[in-house]
mmCIF file of C-alpha atoms in Angstrom:
data_model
loop_
_atom_site.group_PDB
_atom_site.id
_atom_site.type_symbol
_atom_site.label_atom_id
_atom_site.label_comp_id
_atom_site.label_asym_id
_atom_site.label_seq_id
_atom_site.Cartn_x
_atom_site.Cartn_y
_atom_site.Cartn_z
ATOM 1 C CA GLN A 34 34.586 2.245 2.504
ATOM 2 C CA VAL A 35 32.328 -1.027 3.825
ATOM 3 C CA GLN A 36 28.596 -0.626 4.460
ATOM 4 C CA LEU A 37 26.557 -2.714 5.135
ATOM 5 C CA VAL A 38 22.754 -1.515 5.269
ATOM 6 C CA GLU A 39 19.987 -3.369 7.006
ATOM 7 C CA SER A 40 16.236 -3.139 6.033
ATOM 8 C CA GLY A 41 12.708 -4.679 5.775
ATOM 9 C CA GLY A 42 12.154 -4.920 9.399
ATOM 10 C CA GLY A 43 9.099 -3.961 11.169
ATOM 11 C CA SER A 44 6.428 -5.257 13.759
ATOM 12 C CA VAL A 45 4.410 -8.200 13.221
ATOM 13 C CA GLN A 46 2.170 -10.543 14.957
ATOM 14 C CA ALA A 47 3.433 -13.890 15.960
ATOM 15 C CA GLY A 48 2.849 -15.972 12.591
ATOM 16 C CA GLY A 49 3.934 -13.921 10.315
ATOM 17 C CA SER A 50 6.841 -12.828 7.809
ATOM 18 C CA LEU A 51 9.084 -10.722 7.428
ATOM 19 C CA ARG A 52 12.195 -10.338 5.025
ATOM 20 C CA LEU A 53 14.603 -9.036 5.538
ATOM 21 C CA SER A 54 17.340 -7.924 3.553
ATOM 22 C CA CYS A 55 21.508 -6.609 3.605
ATOM 23 C CA ALA A 56 23.187 -4.524 1.274
ATOM 24 C CA ALA A 57 27.101 -3.961 0.710
ATOM 25 C CA SER A 58 29.084 -2.054 -0.888
ATOM 26 C CA GLY A 59 33.112 -1.703 -0.845
ATOM 27 C CA ILE A 60 33.820 -5.401 -0.452
ATOM 28 C CA ALA A 61 34.002 -8.160 -2.915
ATOM 29 C CA PHE A 62 29.985 -9.913 -1.766
ATOM 30 C CA ARG A 63 31.548 -12.503 -3.782
ATOM 31 C CA ILE A 64 34.074 -14.105 -1.698
ATOM 32 C CA ALA A 65 32.383 -12.559 1.764
ATOM 33 C CA ALA A 66 30.456 -14.827 4.576
ATOM 34 C CA MET A 67 27.614 -13.023 5.221
ATOM 35 C CA GLY A 68 25.583 -13.430 8.684
ATOM 36 C CA TRP A 69 22.224 -12.270 10.261
ATOM 37 C CA TYR A 70 22.588 -12.100 14.023
ATOM 38 C CA ARG A 71 20.205 -10.444 16.626
ATOM 39 C CA GLN A 72 20.308 -8.862 19.998
ATOM 40 C CA ALA A 73 17.236 -8.626 22.501
ATOM 41 C CA PRO A 74 17.300 -6.044 25.299
ATOM 42 C CA GLY A 75 19.584 -7.423 27.852
ATOM 43 C CA LYS A 76 20.923 -10.869 25.830
ATOM 44 C CA LEU A 77 23.843 -10.978 24.182
ATOM 45 C CA ARG A 78 24.009 -10.855 20.134
ATOM 46 C CA GLU A 79 23.602 -14.187 19.042
ATOM 47 C CA SER A 80 23.875 -15.978 15.607
ATOM 48 C CA VAL A 81 20.787 -16.607 13.489
ATOM 49 C CA ALA A 82 22.163 -18.114 10.437
ATOM 50 C CA ARG A 83 25.132 -17.610 8.226
ATOM 51 C CA ILE A 84 26.000 -18.555 4.338
ATOM 52 C CA ASN A 85 29.850 -18.905 2.755
ATOM 53 C CA SER A 86 30.913 -17.847 -0.738
ATOM 54 C CA GLY A 87 29.847 -21.291 -1.737
ATOM 55 C CA GLY A 88 26.208 -21.197 -0.994
ATOM 56 C CA SER A 89 26.472 -23.357 2.351
ATOM 57 C CA THR A 90 23.847 -22.328 5.568
ATOM 58 C CA ASN A 91 23.738 -22.738 9.148
ATOM 59 C CA TYR A 92 21.118 -22.219 11.290
ATOM 60 C CA ALA A 93 20.562 -21.526 15.027
ATOM 61 C CA ASP A 94 18.684 -24.277 16.556
ATOM 62 C CA SER A 95 15.648 -21.536 17.243
ATOM 63 C CA VAL A 96 15.166 -20.620 13.753
ATOM 64 C CA LYS A 97 15.468 -23.895 12.138
ATOM 65 C CA GLY A 98 12.764 -24.748 9.391
ATOM 66 C CA ARG A 99 11.609 -20.595 10.437
ATOM 67 C CA PHE A 100 14.429 -18.950 8.774
ATOM 68 C CA THR A 101 15.713 -19.332 5.323
ATOM 69 C CA ILE A 102 19.051 -17.248 4.582
ATOM 70 C CA SER A 103 20.320 -16.614 0.900
ATOM 71 C CA ARG A 104 22.222 -14.200 -1.360
ATOM 72 C CA ASP A 105 22.380 -12.457 -4.278
ATOM 73 C CA ASN A 106 25.480 -11.801 -5.672
ATOM 74 C CA ALA A 107 23.975 -9.793 -8.542
ATOM 75 C CA LYS A 108 23.265 -7.907 -5.909
ATOM 76 C CA ASN A 109 25.966 -7.645 -3.549
ATOM 77 C CA THR A 110 23.084 -8.267 -0.958
ATOM 78 C CA VAL A 111 21.992 -11.108 1.629
ATOM 79 C CA TYR A 112 18.840 -11.854 2.614
ATOM 80 C CA LEU A 113 16.812 -13.508 5.579
ATOM 81 C CA GLN A 114 13.499 -14.786 4.789
ATOM 82 C CA MET A 115 11.357 -15.370 8.516
ATOM 83 C CA ASN A 116 8.204 -17.606 8.852
ATOM 84 C CA SER A 117 6.413 -18.222 11.684
ATOM 85 C CA LEU A 118 8.261 -15.242 13.308
ATOM 86 C CA LYS A 119 7.260 -15.723 17.622
ATOM 87 C CA PRO A 120 7.508 -12.959 20.381
ATOM 88 C CA GLU A 121 10.734 -14.449 21.163
ATOM 89 C CA ASP A 122 11.918 -13.249 17.676
ATOM 90 C CA THR A 123 11.562 -9.923 18.642
ATOM 91 C CA ALA A 124 15.324 -8.180 18.224
ATOM 92 C CA VAL A 125 17.584 -5.608 16.147
ATOM 93 C CA TYR A 126 18.885 -7.867 14.141
ATOM 94 C CA PHE A 127 22.435 -7.099 12.328
ATOM 95 C CA CYS A 128 23.916 -8.017 9.419
ATOM 96 C CA LYS A 129 27.851 -9.727 9.016
ATOM 97 C CA ALA A 130 30.560 -9.489 6.728
ATOM 98 C CA VAL A 131 33.906 -11.524 6.941
ATOM 99 C CA ILE A 132 36.330 -11.471 4.616
ATOM 100 C CA TYR A 133 40.051 -11.856 5.067
ATOM 101 C CA ASP A 134 39.701 -12.333 8.377
ATOM 102 C CA SER A 135 38.038 -9.383 9.149
ATOM 103 C CA ASP A 136 34.602 -8.688 10.163
ATOM 104 C CA TYR A 137 32.026 -6.114 9.333
ATOM 105 C CA TRP A 138 28.772 -4.677 10.061
ATOM 106 C CA GLY A 139 24.975 -2.858 9.944
ATOM 107 C CA ARG A 140 23.493 -0.683 12.344
ATOM 108 C CA GLY A 141 20.661 -2.700 12.335
ATOM 109 C CA THR A 142 17.295 -3.449 12.313
ATOM 110 C CA GLN A 143 14.613 -3.533 14.681
ATOM 111 C CA VAL A 144 12.037 -6.567 14.772
ATOM 112 C CA THR A 145 8.860 -7.246 17.176
ATOM 113 C CA VAL A 146 6.358 -9.396 17.159
ATOM 114 C CA SER A 147 3.439 -9.615 19.306
ATOM 115 C CA SER A 148 1.786 -12.293 20.463
#
């Protein structure tokens, strides 16, 4: 059974930092493409950052230079370091794994940034 469990969300003031973690189980994590997505109230879910099995990364323009995605294959965990947070970063953040053309999602963690 595949499980993705996010943690590290919370409330922070603008300019602050948070580090999200996503622990995966039940999949061959080393070969999975991993990603962070977010969904704000009333908006569609959007891609924030992705990292493939080789470590190549891709970021949404809105977070470039502020967010960093990384992975630790030994711990089956993907991270999202978020710096210089803005109120518009407020959303539920979801972890996604893609492996063998199948998608798996975590339940999400809330990030709230106050001005």
